[in-house]
CSV table of C-alpha atoms in Angstrom, one decimal:
chain,number,residue,atom,x,y,z
U,1,MET,CA,22.0,-138.3,138.1
U,2,VAL,CA,21.1,-141.8,138.8
U,3,SER,CA,18.1,-142.0,141.1
U,4,ILE,CA,17.4,-144.5,143.8
U,5,LEU,CA,14.2,-144.7,146.0
U,6,VAL,CA,14.2,-145.8,149.3
U,7,ILE,CA,10.9,-147.4,151.0
U,8,ASP,CA,11.1,-148.0,154.7
U,9,ASP,CA,8.6,-147.2,157.4
U,10,ASP,CA,11.5,-146.7,160.0
U,11,LEU,CA,12.4,-142.9,160.0
U,12,VAL,CA,15.9,-143.3,161.2
U,13,LEU,CA,16.9,-145.9,158.7
U,14,ARG,CA,15.0,-144.3,155.9
U,15,MET,CA,17.1,-140.9,156.7
U,16,VAL,CA,20.4,-142.6,157.2
U,17,LEU,CA,19.8,-144.5,153.9
U,18,GLN,CA,19.0,-141.3,152.0
U,19,LYS,CA,21.8,-139.3,153.3
U,20,MET,CA,24.8,-142.2,152.6
U,21,LEU,CA,23.1,-142.6,149.1
U,22,THR,CA,23.2,-138.7,148.6
U,23,GLU,CA,26.6,-138.6,149.6
U,24,GLN,CA,27.5,-141.4,147.1
U,25,GLY,CA,26.3,-139.2,144.4
U,26,TYR,CA,23.0,-140.7,143.7
U,27,GLN,CA,19.6,-138.9,143.9
U,28,ALA,CA,18.0,-140.2,146.9
U,29,ILE,CA,14.2,-140.3,147.0
U,30,ALA,CA,12.4,-141.5,150.2
U,31,ALA,CA,8.9,-143.0,150.7
U,32,ALA,CA,7.4,-144.0,154.3
U,33,ASP,CA,5.4,-146.8,153.3
U,34,GLY,CA,4.5,-148.9,150.5
U,35,LYS,CA,1.8,-146.9,148.8
U,36,GLU,CA,3.9,-143.6,148.9
U,37,GLY,CA,6.8,-145.9,147.4
U,38,LEU,CA,4.7,-147.1,144.3
U,39,THR,CA,3.4,-143.4,143.7
U,40,LEU,CA,7.0,-142.0,143.9
U,41,ALA,CA,8.5,-145.2,141.8
U,42,LYS,CA,6.0,-144.2,138.9
U,43,GLN,CA,6.8,-140.4,139.2
U,44,HIS,CA,10.6,-140.6,139.1
U,45,GLN,CA,11.0,-144.3,137.7
U,46,PRO,CA,14.4,-145.0,139.7
U,47,ALA,CA,17.3,-147.0,138.3
U,48,LEU,CA,17.0,-148.9,141.8
U,49,ILE,CA,14.7,-149.2,144.8
U,50,ILE,CA,15.8,-150.5,148.3
U,51,CYS,CA,12.6,-151.7,149.9
U,52,ASP,CA,11.6,-152.7,153.5
U,53,TRP,CA,9.8,-156.4,153.3
U,54,LEU,CA,7.9,-155.9,156.6
U,55,MET,CA,5.9,-152.8,156.4
U,56,PRO,CA,2.2,-152.3,157.2
U,57,GLU,CA,-0.9,-152.4,154.6
U,58,ILE,CA,1.4,-152.7,151.4
U,59,ASN,CA,4.5,-155.0,152.3
U,60,GLY,CA,7.7,-155.5,150.3
U,61,LEU,CA,6.5,-158.4,148.3
U,62,GLU,CA,3.6,-156.6,147.0
U,63,VAL,CA,5.6,-153.6,146.2
U,64,CYS,CA,7.8,-156.1,144.0
U,65,ARG,CA,4.7,-157.4,142.2
U,66,GLN,CA,3.4,-154.1,141.3
U,67,VAL,CA,6.8,-152.8,140.4
U,68,ARG,CA,7.3,-155.8,137.9
U,69,ALA,CA,3.9,-155.3,136.8
U,70,ASP,CA,4.4,-152.0,135.4
U,71,PRO,CA,6.3,-151.8,132.0
U,72,ASP,CA,7.9,-148.4,132.8
U,73,LEU,CA,9.7,-149.9,135.9
U,74,ALA,CA,10.4,-153.4,134.5
U,75,ALA,CA,14.0,-152.8,134.3
U,76,THR,CA,14.5,-151.2,138.0
U,77,PHE,CA,16.8,-153.4,140.0
U,78,LEU,CA,14.9,-154.0,143.5
U,79,ILE,CA,16.7,-154.9,146.8
U,80,LEU,CA,14.7,-156.2,149.6
U,81,LEU,CA,15.7,-155.3,153.1
U,82,THR,CA,14.5,-158.4,155.5
U,83,SER,CA,15.1,-159.9,158.8
U,84,LEU,CA,14.0,-163.3,157.7
U,85,GLY,CA,16.7,-165.5,156.9
U,86,ASP,CA,14.9,-168.7,155.6
U,87,VAL,CA,15.6,-169.9,152.2
U,88,ALA,CA,11.8,-170.3,151.6
U,89,ASP,CA,11.4,-166.6,152.4
U,90,ARG,CA,13.9,-165.7,150.0
U,91,VAL,CA,12.2,-167.7,147.1
U,92,LYS,CA,9.0,-165.8,148.1
U,93,GLY,CA,11.0,-162.7,147.3
U,94,LEU,CA,12.4,-163.7,144.1
U,95,ASP,CA,9.1,-165.0,143.1
U,96,ALA,CA,7.5,-161.7,143.9
U,97,GLY,CA,10.3,-160.0,141.7
U,98,ALA,CA,13.1,-158.9,143.8
U,99,ASP,CA,16.7,-159.1,142.3
U,100,ASP,CA,18.6,-159.2,145.6
U,101,PHE,CA,18.6,-159.2,149.5
U,102,LEU,CA,20.0,-157.5,152.1
U,103,THR,CA,19.4,-158.7,155.8
U,104,LYS,CA,19.0,-156.4,158.8
U,105,PRO,CA,20.8,-155.0,160.7
U,106,ILE,CA,22.4,-153.6,157.7
U,107,ASP,CA,26.0,-153.4,156.7
U,108,PHE,CA,26.5,-150.2,155.0
U,109,SER,CA,29.6,-151.3,153.1
U,110,GLU,CA,27.9,-154.4,151.8
U,111,LEU,CA,24.8,-152.1,150.8
U,112,LYS,CA,27.1,-149.9,148.9
U,113,ALA,CA,28.7,-152.9,147.0
U,114,ARG,CA,24.9,-154.3,146.3
U,115,VAL,CA,23.9,-150.9,145.1
U,116,ARG,CA,26.7,-150.7,142.6
U,117,ALA,CA,26.4,-154.1,141.4
U,118,GLY,CA,22.5,-153.6,140.8
U,119,LEU,CA,23.3,-150.4,139.0
U,120,ARG,CA,25.9,-152.1,136.9
U,121,LEU,CA,23.2,-154.7,135.9
U,122,TYR,CA,20.7,-151.9,135.3
U,123,ASN,CA,22.9,-150.1,133.2
U,124,LEU,CA,23.5,-153.3,131.1
U,125,ASN,CA,20.1,-153.8,130.8
U,126,GLN,CA,19.6,-150.1,129.6
U,127,ASP,CA,22.1,-150.6,127.0
U,128,LEU,CA,20.3,-154.0,125.7
U,129,GLN,CA,17.2,-151.8,125.4
U,130,ARG,CA,18.8,-149.1,123.5
U,131,GLN,CA,20.5,-151.8,121.2
U,132,LYS,CA,17.2,-153.7,120.8
U,133,GLN,CA,15.5,-150.3,119.9
U,134,LEU,CA,18.3,-149.4,117.5
U,135,LEU,CA,18.0,-153.1,116.0
U,136,GLU,CA,14.2,-152.7,115.6
U,137,HIS,CA,14.4,-149.2,113.8
U,138,GLN,CA,17.3,-150.8,111.4
U,139,LYS,CA,14.6,-153.8,110.8
U,140,GLN,CA,11.9,-151.4,110.0
U,141,ILE,CA,14.3,-149.7,107.6
U,142,LEU,CA,15.4,-152.9,106.0
U,143,GLU,CA,11.8,-154.0,105.8
U,144,ALA,CA,10.7,-150.8,104.1
U,145,GLU,CA,13.6,-151.1,101.7
U,146,LEU,CA,12.7,-154.8,101.0
U,147,ALA,CA,9.3,-153.8,100.2
U,148,GLU,CA,10.3,-151.2,97.8
U,149,ALA,CA,12.8,-154.0,96.1
U,150,ALA,CA,9.9,-156.3,96.0
U,151,THR,CA,7.6,-153.8,94.4
U,152,TYR,CA,10.4,-153.0,91.9
U,153,VAL,CA,10.7,-156.7,90.9
U,154,ARG,CA,6.9,-157.2,90.8
U,155,SER,CA,7.1,-154.3,88.2
U,156,LEU,CA,9.2,-155.9,86.1
U,157,LEU,CA,6.9,-158.8,85.6
U,158,PRO,CA,5.0,-158.7,82.5
U,159,PRO,CA,1.4,-158.1,82.6
U,160,PRO,CA,-1.2,-160.5,81.1
U,161,LEU,CA,-0.9,-161.1,77.4
U,162,HIS,CA,-4.1,-161.1,75.1
U,163,SER,CA,-3.5,-161.7,71.8
U,164,SER,CA,-3.1,-164.7,69.4
U,165,VAL,CA,-1.5,-166.2,72.5
U,166,GLU,CA,-3.2,-165.6,76.0
U,167,ILE,CA,-0.7,-165.8,79.0
U,168,ASN,CA,-1.8,-165.4,82.6
U,169,SER,CA,0.6,-165.6,85.6
U,170,GLN,CA,0.8,-166.1,89.4
U,171,PHE,CA,4.2,-165.0,91.4
U,172,ILE,CA,4.4,-166.0,95.1
U,173,PRO,CA,7.9,-165.1,96.7
U,174,SER,CA,8.8,-167.1,99.8
U,175,LEU,CA,10.2,-164.1,101.5
U,176,GLN,CA,9.5,-160.4,100.4
U,177,LEU,CA,12.1,-161.1,97.8
U,178,GLY,CA,12.7,-164.2,95.8
U,179,GLY,CA,14.5,-165.8,93.1
U,180,ASP,CA,11.9,-166.7,90.8
U,181,CYS,CA,11.4,-164.4,87.4
U,182,PHE,CA,9.5,-164.6,84.3
U,183,GLY,CA,9.0,-162.8,80.9
U,184,TYR,CA,7.6,-163.3,77.6
U,185,GLY,CA,7.5,-160.9,74.7
U,186,TRP,CA,7.2,-160.7,70.9
U,187,LEU,CA,10.7,-160.9,69.1
U,188,ASP,CA,8.9,-160.1,65.8
U,189,GLN,CA,5.2,-160.0,64.5
U,190,ASP,CA,5.4,-164.0,64.4
U,191,HIS,CA,8.0,-165.1,67.0
U,192,LEU,CA,7.0,-164.9,70.9
U,193,ALA,CA,9.7,-165.6,73.5
U,194,ILE,CA,8.7,-167.2,76.9
U,195,TYR,CA,10.9,-167.9,79.8
U,196,LEU,CA,10.8,-168.5,83.4
U,197,LEU,CA,14.2,-168.7,85.6
U,198,ASP,CA,14.5,-169.8,89.3
U,199,VAL,CA,17.6,-168.8,91.1
U,200,SER,CA,19.2,-171.1,93.8
U,201,GLY,CA,18.6,-169.8,97.4
U,202,HIS,CA,16.3,-166.6,98.7
U,203,GLY,CA,16.4,-163.3,99.6
U,204,ILE,CA,18.5,-160.4,98.2
U,205,GLY,CA,21.4,-162.2,96.7
U,206,SER,CA,19.0,-164.5,94.5
U,207,ALA,CA,16.5,-161.7,93.6
U,208,LEU,CA,19.6,-159.4,92.4
U,209,LEU,CA,20.9,-162.3,90.0
U,210,SER,CA,17.4,-163.1,89.1
U,211,VAL,CA,16.6,-159.4,87.8
U,212,SER,CA,20.1,-159.4,86.3
U,213,VAL,CA,19.2,-162.0,84.2
U,214,LEU,CA,15.5,-161.0,83.4
U,215,ASN,CA,16.7,-157.5,82.3
U,216,ILE,CA,19.1,-159.2,79.9
U,217,LEU,CA,16.5,-161.2,78.4
U,218,ARG,CA,14.0,-158.4,78.1
U,219,SER,CA,16.7,-156.0,76.6
U,220,GLN,CA,18.0,-159.0,74.5
U,221,SER,CA,21.6,-157.4,75.5
U,222,LEU,CA,23.5,-160.5,74.9
U,223,SER,CA,25.9,-159.7,72.4
U,224,GLY,CA,25.9,-161.7,69.2
U,225,VAL,CA,23.3,-164.1,70.3
U,226,ASP,CA,20.5,-165.2,68.2
U,227,PHE,CA,17.4,-165.0,70.6
U,228,TYR,CA,15.4,-167.0,68.3
U,229,ASP,CA,17.5,-170.0,69.2
U,230,PRO,CA,17.0,-171.3,72.8
U,231,SER,CA,20.4,-173.1,72.9
U,232,ALA,CA,22.4,-170.1,71.9
U,233,VAL,CA,20.4,-168.1,74.6
U,234,LEU,CA,21.3,-170.8,77.4
U,235,THR,CA,25.0,-171.0,76.2
U,236,SER,CA,25.5,-167.4,76.4
U,237,LEU,CA,24.0,-167.1,79.9
U,238,ASN,CA,26.0,-169.9,81.2
U,239,GLN,CA,29.2,-168.4,79.9
U,240,ASN,CA,28.1,-164.8,81.6
U,241,PHE,CA,27.0,-166.2,84.8
U,242,ILE,CA,29.5,-168.9,86.0
U,243,MET,CA,28.6,-170.1,89.3
U,244,GLN,CA,32.0,-169.3,91.0
U,245,GLN,CA,31.4,-165.6,90.0
U,246,GLN,CA,27.8,-165.3,91.5
U,247,GLY,CA,28.8,-166.0,95.0
U,248,GLY,CA,28.2,-169.6,94.5
U,249,MET,CA,24.6,-169.2,93.1
U,250,TYR,CA,23.4,-170.9,89.9
U,251,PHE,CA,19.9,-170.7,88.2
U,252,THR,CA,17.7,-173.1,86.2
U,253,ILE,CA,15.7,-171.6,83.2
U,254,TRP,CA,12.9,-172.7,80.7
U,255,TYR,CA,13.4,-170.8,77.6
U,256,GLY,CA,11.0,-171.2,74.3
U,257,VAL,CA,10.1,-169.5,71.1
U,258,TYR,CA,6.9,-169.9,69.6
U,259,ASN,CA,6.4,-169.2,65.8
U,260,GLN,CA,2.6,-168.6,65.3
U,261,LYS,CA,2.9,-169.1,61.5
U,262,THR,CA,4.1,-172.6,61.7
U,263,ARG,CA,2.9,-173.2,65.1
U,264,ARG,CA,5.8,-174.8,66.1
U,265,LEU,CA,7.7,-174.1,69.6
U,266,THR,CA,11.2,-174.3,70.0
U,267,TYR,CA,12.4,-174.8,73.6
U,268,ALA,CA,15.5,-175.6,75.9
U,269,ALA,CA,15.6,-176.3,79.5
U,270,ALA,CA,18.7,-176.0,81.8
U,271,GLY,CA,18.0,-177.9,85.1
U,272,HIS,CA,14.5,-176.6,85.2
U,273,PRO,CA,11.2,-178.6,85.6
U,274,PRO,CA,9.3,-179.6,82.2
U,275,ALA,CA,6.6,-177.6,81.1
U,276,VAL,CA,3.2,-179.4,80.9
U,277,MET,CA,1.3,-179.2,77.6
U,278,LEU,CA,-2.1,-180.4,77.2
U,279,SER,CA,-4.0,-180.7,73.9
U,280,ASP,CA,-7.9,-180.3,74.0
U,281,ARG,CA,-7.7,-181.1,77.6
U,282,GLN,CA,-7.0,-184.6,76.8
U,283,GLU,CA,-3.3,-185.1,75.8
U,284,LEU,CA,-0.4,-184.3,77.8
U,285,TRP,CA,3.3,-184.0,77.1
U,286,GLN,CA,6.0,-182.9,79.3
U,287,LEU,CA,8.3,-180.5,77.4
U,288,GLU,CA,11.8,-180.7,78.7
U,289,THR,CA,15.5,-181.1,77.5
U,290,LEU,CA,18.2,-182.8,79.6
U,291,ASN,CA,20.5,-179.8,80.5
U,292,ILE,CA,22.2,-179.0,83.6
U,293,PRO,CA,21.7,-175.5,85.2
U,294,ILE,CA,23.2,-172.6,84.2
U,295,GLY,CA,26.4,-171.7,85.9
U,296,PHE,CA,28.1,-175.1,86.8
U,297,PHE,CA,30.6,-175.5,84.1
U,298,PRO,CA,31.3,-172.8,81.6
U,299,ASP,CA,31.9,-175.0,78.5
U,300,VAL,CA,28.8,-176.7,78.0
U,301,SER,CA,26.3,-177.2,75.1
U,302,PHE,CA,22.7,-177.3,75.6
U,303,GLN,CA,20.2,-179.3,73.6
U,304,THR,CA,17.1,-177.7,72.0
U,305,SER,CA,13.8,-179.7,71.2
U,306,CYS,CA,10.7,-178.7,69.0
U,307,CYS,CA,7.1,-179.6,68.8
U,308,GLU,CA,4.0,-178.8,67.1
U,309,ILE,CA,1.2,-176.7,68.9
U,310,PRO,CA,-2.3,-178.1,68.0
U,311,LEU,CA,-5.3,-176.0,68.4
U,312,ASP,CA,-6.9,-175.6,71.8
U,313,THR,CA,-3.4,-176.4,73.6
U,314,GLU,CA,-2.3,-175.3,77.0
U,315,ILE,CA,1.1,-175.0,78.4
U,316,TYR,CA,2.0,-174.7,82.0
U,317,LEU,CA,5.5,-173.4,82.7
U,318,PHE,CA,6.4,-173.2,86.6
U,319,SER,CA,9.0,-173.3,89.1
U,320,ASP,CA,10.0,-176.2,91.3
U,321,GLY,CA,8.6,-174.4,94.4
U,322,ILE,CA,5.0,-175.3,93.2
U,323,TYR,CA,5.6,-179.0,94.1
U,324,GLU,CA,8.6,-179.5,96.2
U,325,PHE,CA,7.3,-179.7,99.6
U,326,GLY,CA,6.9,-182.0,102.5
U,327,LEU,CA,3.7,-184.0,103.5
U,328,SER,CA,2.8,-185.6,106.8
U,329,CYS,CA,3.2,-189.0,104.9
U,330,GLY,CA,6.0,-188.3,102.5
U,331,ILE,CA,6.9,-185.8,99.6
U,332,PHE,CA,4.8,-184.0,97.2
U,333,GLY,CA,6.7,-184.0,93.9
U,334,LEU,CA,6.2,-183.4,90.1
U,335,GLU,CA,3.9,-186.3,89.7
U,336,GLN,CA,1.4,-185.3,92.2
U,337,PHE,CA,1.6,-181.6,90.7
U,338,ILE,CA,0.9,-183.0,87.3
U,339,GLU,CA,-2.2,-185.1,88.5
U,340,THR,CA,-3.4,-182.0,90.9
U,341,LEU,CA,-3.1,-179.9,87.7
U,342,TYR,CA,-4.8,-182.0,85.2
U,343,ARG,CA,-7.6,-182.9,87.7
U,344,GLN,CA,-8.3,-179.1,88.3
U,345,ILE,CA,-8.1,-178.4,84.3
U,346,SER,CA,-10.7,-181.2,83.7
U,347,GLN,CA,-12.9,-179.7,86.4
U,348,ALA,CA,-12.8,-176.1,85.0
U,349,SER,CA,-15.8,-174.9,82.7
U,350,ASP,CA,-13.2,-172.6,80.9
U,351,LEU,CA,-9.5,-171.9,81.4
U,352,LEU,CA,-8.3,-172.8,84.9
U,353,ASP,CA,-8.2,-169.9,87.5
U,354,LEU,CA,-4.4,-170.0,88.6
U,355,ARG,CA,-5.3,-168.8,91.9
U,356,GLN,CA,-7.6,-171.6,92.5
U,357,LEU,CA,-4.8,-174.1,91.4
U,358,ILE,CA,-2.4,-172.3,94.0
U,359,ASN,CA,-4.8,-172.2,96.8
U,360,GLN,CA,-5.4,-175.9,96.4
U,361,LEU,CA,-1.8,-176.7,96.4
U,362,ARG,CA,-1.3,-174.4,99.3
U,363,SER,CA,-3.8,-176.4,101.3
U,364,TYR,CA,-1.5,-179.4,100.9
U,365,THR,CA,1.4,-178.0,102.6
U,366,PRO,CA,2.1,-178.7,106.3
U,367,GLN,CA,1.5,-175.0,107.3
U,368,HIS,CA,-0.4,-173.8,104.4
U,369,ARG,CA,2.4,-171.9,102.9
U,370,PHE,CA,5.1,-172.6,100.3
U,371,GLU,CA,8.6,-173.3,101.5
U,372,ASP,CA,10.2,-171.8,98.2
U,373,ASP,CA,9.4,-169.3,95.8
U,374,VAL,CA,6.4,-170.0,93.4
U,375,SER,CA,5.9,-169.0,89.8
U,376,ILE,CA,3.6,-170.5,87.4
U,377,LEU,CA,2.7,-169.2,83.5
U,378,GLN,CA,-0.3,-170.3,81.9
U,379,ILE,CA,0.2,-170.2,78.1
U,380,ARG,CA,-3.2,-170.7,75.9
U,381,PHE,CA,-2.8,-171.0,72.1
U,382,LYS,CA,-5.6,-169.9,70.3
C-alpha cells in the first residue's frame, strides 16, 4: 500500500486529510509538527509528503531541505500547503526541494489530482531507479566477463624468450580488450617465427578476431601453407579473413622468420608499421614492405624482403598505437617515435627497459594515456 505522510499543525485539517487519503486507499500517516514529521518520514519512507509551510520551530521549507538531504527520501514527492501566493515565495519553496504547491483553503478535488500526479512521478522515478540498479548489475557482470576475457587474451601472449634470440614485450590495451596480439616460436631448431598484428577498432569484436588469427598462427593451422614463407602466410590469412565476412574489420600484420644458421631474416608486412632494426646501437633500418592490410581484397600478392642480421642487433616491432596520438602542438608520429626510441636506446647502459620507454611516450600524450592499443616487441639477436 502506498504511504503518504501529512505534516500540519492544524489538528482539524490534519484529521480531514488523513481520513480523505485513507478513503482513497492510501496508508495515511500524520504528524503535528515538522520535527515529528521528519522522524516519521525517516521511519516510513513515504512515497509522498503533504506538508504545511507555516509551522512553529521547523517550518515546511526546512522540512523540504532535510527531506532532500536524506538519500533514503530523495525520491519522495513533496507538496507544500501554503497561503502565500507570491512567485518569490514559490521560488523559495522550489529551491528548498518542494515538487508542487497547493494553496489554502484547500480544494480537495485539486488535492486528489495533485496526489495522483505526484505518485505517477514517484512511481516513474522508482522504475528508473530499478532499471538503473539492473543496468548497474548487468554492467558489473559484463565487466567481470570482460576481465576474464582479458585474462584469457593475456594468457595467449608468449612469455619472454631467452635463447640465442632474446625477446621481451609490453602489451597495453586501450580497453580491457584490445585488437593487438603478438607471438613468436621456433618452427624448428633453426627457424624462429615472429609476428605482431593489429585489428581495426577496439573492444570485443576486435579482440575475437585478433585471438582467432593468433591461434591460427600459433597452431600453424592454415592448410597447405609454408609458415617459413611470410608471403604465403599473409596470402592465406588474406583469403581466410575477408573484411566483408568479418563485420567490416581488417588487420595489419608484420610476420618474419629468422634463420639463426644463416642469420637471415625474411619478413613481410601487410599495412603494418615498419620494424626498426639497430645494429651495434648505431645504424638504423626500417624493415617494411609495401603491402595493403589483410582483408581488403581477396586476390592480392604480398611482397617479401630479406636482410642480414649483424651481431649485437636489436629489432623493435610495434603497433601504431604507440606513436599515433595527438599533441597540443600537432601529432606525434612514426618519425618522432623512432627519434624517441633511438634516444632512449642510446642513453640505456644495457638493453632498453620497455616500461621506461612506454612511460616516456605516455607522458607525451594529452591525458597521459594511449588512445589506442599498444604492443611492442624487443628482439635481441645475440
